[in-house]
Tab-separated table of C-alpha atoms in Angstrom:
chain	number	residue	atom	x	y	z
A	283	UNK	CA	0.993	-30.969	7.438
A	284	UNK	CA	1.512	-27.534	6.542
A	285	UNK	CA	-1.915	-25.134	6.009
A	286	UNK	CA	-2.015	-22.440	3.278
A	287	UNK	CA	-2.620	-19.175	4.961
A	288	UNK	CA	-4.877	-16.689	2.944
A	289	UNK	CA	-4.977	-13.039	3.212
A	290	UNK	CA	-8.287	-11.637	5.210
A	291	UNK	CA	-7.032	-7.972	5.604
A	292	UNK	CA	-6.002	-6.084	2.852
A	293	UNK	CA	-3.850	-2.546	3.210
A	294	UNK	CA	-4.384	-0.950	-0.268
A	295	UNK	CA	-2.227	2.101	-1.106
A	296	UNK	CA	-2.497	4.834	-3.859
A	297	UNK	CA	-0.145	5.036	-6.500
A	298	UNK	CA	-0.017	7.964	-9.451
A	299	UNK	CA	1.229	7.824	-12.722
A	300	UNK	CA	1.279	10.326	-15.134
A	301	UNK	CA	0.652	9.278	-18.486
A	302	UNK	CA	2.405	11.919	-20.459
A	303	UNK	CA	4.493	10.243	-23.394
A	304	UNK	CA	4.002	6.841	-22.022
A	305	UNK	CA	3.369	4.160	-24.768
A	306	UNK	CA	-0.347	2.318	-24.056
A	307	UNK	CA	0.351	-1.046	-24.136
A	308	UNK	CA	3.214	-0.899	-21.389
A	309	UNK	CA	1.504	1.394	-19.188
A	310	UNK	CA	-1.816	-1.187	-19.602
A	311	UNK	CA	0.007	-3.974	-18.384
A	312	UNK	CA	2.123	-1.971	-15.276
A	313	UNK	CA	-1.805	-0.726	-14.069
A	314	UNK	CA	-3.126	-3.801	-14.382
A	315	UNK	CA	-0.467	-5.214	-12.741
A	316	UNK	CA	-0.840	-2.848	-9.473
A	317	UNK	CA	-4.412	-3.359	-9.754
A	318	UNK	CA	-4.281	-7.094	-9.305
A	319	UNK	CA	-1.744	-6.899	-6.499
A	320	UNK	CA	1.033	-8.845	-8.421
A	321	UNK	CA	3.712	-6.669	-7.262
A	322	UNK	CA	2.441	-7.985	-3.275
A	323	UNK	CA	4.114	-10.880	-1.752
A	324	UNK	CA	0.645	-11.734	-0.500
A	325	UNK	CA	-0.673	-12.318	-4.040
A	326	UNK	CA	-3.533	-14.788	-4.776
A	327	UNK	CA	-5.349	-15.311	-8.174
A	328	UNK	CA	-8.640	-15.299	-6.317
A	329	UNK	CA	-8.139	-12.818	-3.762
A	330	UNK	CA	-8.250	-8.818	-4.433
A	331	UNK	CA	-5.341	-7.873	-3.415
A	332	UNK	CA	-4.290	-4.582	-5.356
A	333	UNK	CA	-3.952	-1.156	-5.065
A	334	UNK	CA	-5.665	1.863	-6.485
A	335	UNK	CA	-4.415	3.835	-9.314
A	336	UNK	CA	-4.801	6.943	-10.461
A	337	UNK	CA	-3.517	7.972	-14.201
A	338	UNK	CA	-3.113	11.234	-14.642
A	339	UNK	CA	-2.786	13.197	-18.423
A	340	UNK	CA	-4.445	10.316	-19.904
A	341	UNK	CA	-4.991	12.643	-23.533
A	342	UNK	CA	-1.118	12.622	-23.382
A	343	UNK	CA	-0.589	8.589	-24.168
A	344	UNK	CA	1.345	7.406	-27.358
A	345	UNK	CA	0.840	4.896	-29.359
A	346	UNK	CA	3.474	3.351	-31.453
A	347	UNK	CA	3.172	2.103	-35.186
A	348	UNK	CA	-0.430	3.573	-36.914
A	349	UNK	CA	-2.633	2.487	-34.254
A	350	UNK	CA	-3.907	6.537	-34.262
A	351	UNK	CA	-5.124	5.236	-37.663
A	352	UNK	CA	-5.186	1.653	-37.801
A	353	UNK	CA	-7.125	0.623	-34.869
A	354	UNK	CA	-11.055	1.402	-33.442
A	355	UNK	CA	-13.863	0.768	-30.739
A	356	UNK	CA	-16.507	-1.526	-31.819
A	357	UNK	CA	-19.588	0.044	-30.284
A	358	UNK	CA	-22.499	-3.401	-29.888
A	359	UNK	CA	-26.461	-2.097	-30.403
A	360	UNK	CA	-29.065	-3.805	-29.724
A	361	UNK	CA	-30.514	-3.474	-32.835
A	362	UNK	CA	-29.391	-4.966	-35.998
A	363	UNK	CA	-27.290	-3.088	-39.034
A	364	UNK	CA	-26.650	-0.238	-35.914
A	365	UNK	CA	-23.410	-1.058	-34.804
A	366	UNK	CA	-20.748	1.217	-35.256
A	367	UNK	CA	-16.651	1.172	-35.159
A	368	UNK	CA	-14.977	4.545	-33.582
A	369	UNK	CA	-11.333	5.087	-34.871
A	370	UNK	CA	-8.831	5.306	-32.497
A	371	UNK	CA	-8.574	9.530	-33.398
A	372	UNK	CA	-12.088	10.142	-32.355
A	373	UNK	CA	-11.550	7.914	-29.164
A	374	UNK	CA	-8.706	10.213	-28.035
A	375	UNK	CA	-10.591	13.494	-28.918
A	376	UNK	CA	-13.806	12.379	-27.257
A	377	UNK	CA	-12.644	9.957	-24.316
A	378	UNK	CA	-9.329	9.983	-24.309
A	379	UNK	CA	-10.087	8.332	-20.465
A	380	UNK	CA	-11.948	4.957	-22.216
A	381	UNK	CA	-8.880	3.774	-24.669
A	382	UNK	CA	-6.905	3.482	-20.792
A	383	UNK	CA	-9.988	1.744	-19.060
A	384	UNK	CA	-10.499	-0.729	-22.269
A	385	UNK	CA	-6.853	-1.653	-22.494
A	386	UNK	CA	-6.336	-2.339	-19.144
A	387	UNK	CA	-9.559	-3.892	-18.705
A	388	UNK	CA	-8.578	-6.541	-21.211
A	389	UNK	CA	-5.569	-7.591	-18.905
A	390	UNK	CA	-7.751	-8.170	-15.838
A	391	UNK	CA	-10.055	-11.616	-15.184
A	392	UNK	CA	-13.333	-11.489	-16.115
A	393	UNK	CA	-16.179	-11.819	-13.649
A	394	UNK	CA	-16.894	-10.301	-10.149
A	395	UNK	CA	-13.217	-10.098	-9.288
A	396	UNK	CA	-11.944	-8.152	-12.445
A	397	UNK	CA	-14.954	-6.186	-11.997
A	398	UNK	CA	-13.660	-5.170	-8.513
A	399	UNK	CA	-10.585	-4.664	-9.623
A	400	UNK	CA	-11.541	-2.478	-12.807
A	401	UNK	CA	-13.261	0.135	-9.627
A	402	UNK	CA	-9.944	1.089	-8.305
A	403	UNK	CA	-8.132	2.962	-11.496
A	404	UNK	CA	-9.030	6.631	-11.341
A	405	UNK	CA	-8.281	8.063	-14.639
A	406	UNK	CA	-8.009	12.031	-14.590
A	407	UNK	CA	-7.841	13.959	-17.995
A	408	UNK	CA	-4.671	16.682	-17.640
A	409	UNK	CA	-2.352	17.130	-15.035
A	410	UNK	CA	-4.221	17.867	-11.913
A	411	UNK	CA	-5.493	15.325	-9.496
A	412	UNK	CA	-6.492	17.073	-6.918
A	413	UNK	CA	-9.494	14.827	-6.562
A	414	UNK	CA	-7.002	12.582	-4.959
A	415	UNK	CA	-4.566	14.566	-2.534
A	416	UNK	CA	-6.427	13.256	0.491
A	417	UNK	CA	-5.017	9.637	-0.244
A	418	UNK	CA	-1.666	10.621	-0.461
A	419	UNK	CA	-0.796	8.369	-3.484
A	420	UNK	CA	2.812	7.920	-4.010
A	421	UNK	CA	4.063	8.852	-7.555
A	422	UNK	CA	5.458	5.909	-9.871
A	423	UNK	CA	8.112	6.736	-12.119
A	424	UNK	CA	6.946	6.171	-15.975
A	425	UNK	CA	11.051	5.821	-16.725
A	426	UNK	CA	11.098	2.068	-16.337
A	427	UNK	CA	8.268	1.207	-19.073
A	428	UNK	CA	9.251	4.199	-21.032
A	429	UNK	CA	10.559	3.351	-24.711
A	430	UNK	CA	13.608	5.564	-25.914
A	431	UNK	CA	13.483	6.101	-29.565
């Protein structure tokens, strides 16, 4: 009979990726990717097995179509007749860091483990991440989930 090993030990690396000119959706789905440790041969659904991110120039993301004008937040309240819906333009002006977290948190699982996950992306507004130069994260090239057009 052959037993299903499980990873106890994780080694998690740091990866950066600038943002600049990189469409939302595709650079969503390549975080949350890294985050959840797909691109690991270890990989588990239930296990934590990703990396941390850091996304830098995160004011700098496009959107295709007229999302800019189309889309918004829907804020909850507590109390009735006081919820509110944020366009898109005010998001970016405001927290241009939240439209990142909130589309990438929408690819992860929900519960305790996407909730772990959702702790390791580091989003930094402009270009300097000098937060993070003690980790040593390796740059990503944006090329391969950039759109030419």
């Amino acid at each position: 009979m052959i037993k299903t090993k499980h990873t106890k030990a994780v080694d998690r690396k740091w990866f950066l990726i600038d943002a600049d000119g990189v469409v939302l959706g595709r650079l969503s789905s390549e975080v949350a990717r890294i985050l959840r440790g797909k691109h690991k041969s270890i990989w588990s659904p239930h296990i934590d097995t990703g990396d941390y991110v850091v996304v830098v120039n995160a004011e700098k993301i496009r959107l295709t179509g007229d999302k800019a004008n189309a889309k918004g937040y829907f804020i909850a309240s507590s109390r009735p007749g006081s919820s509110q819906t944020i366009p898109l333009k005010t998001m970016i002006a405001k927290h241009p860091t939240e439209i990142i977290r909130h589309a990438v948190w929408g690819m992860l699982p929900r519960g305790a483990l996407g909730n772990h996950m959702i702790r390791k992306l580091k989003l930094v507004v402009g270009p300097d991440a000098t937060r993070y130069t003690a980790q040593k994260p390796e740059a990503i090239p944006t090329d391969k989930f950039r759109v030419i057009a």
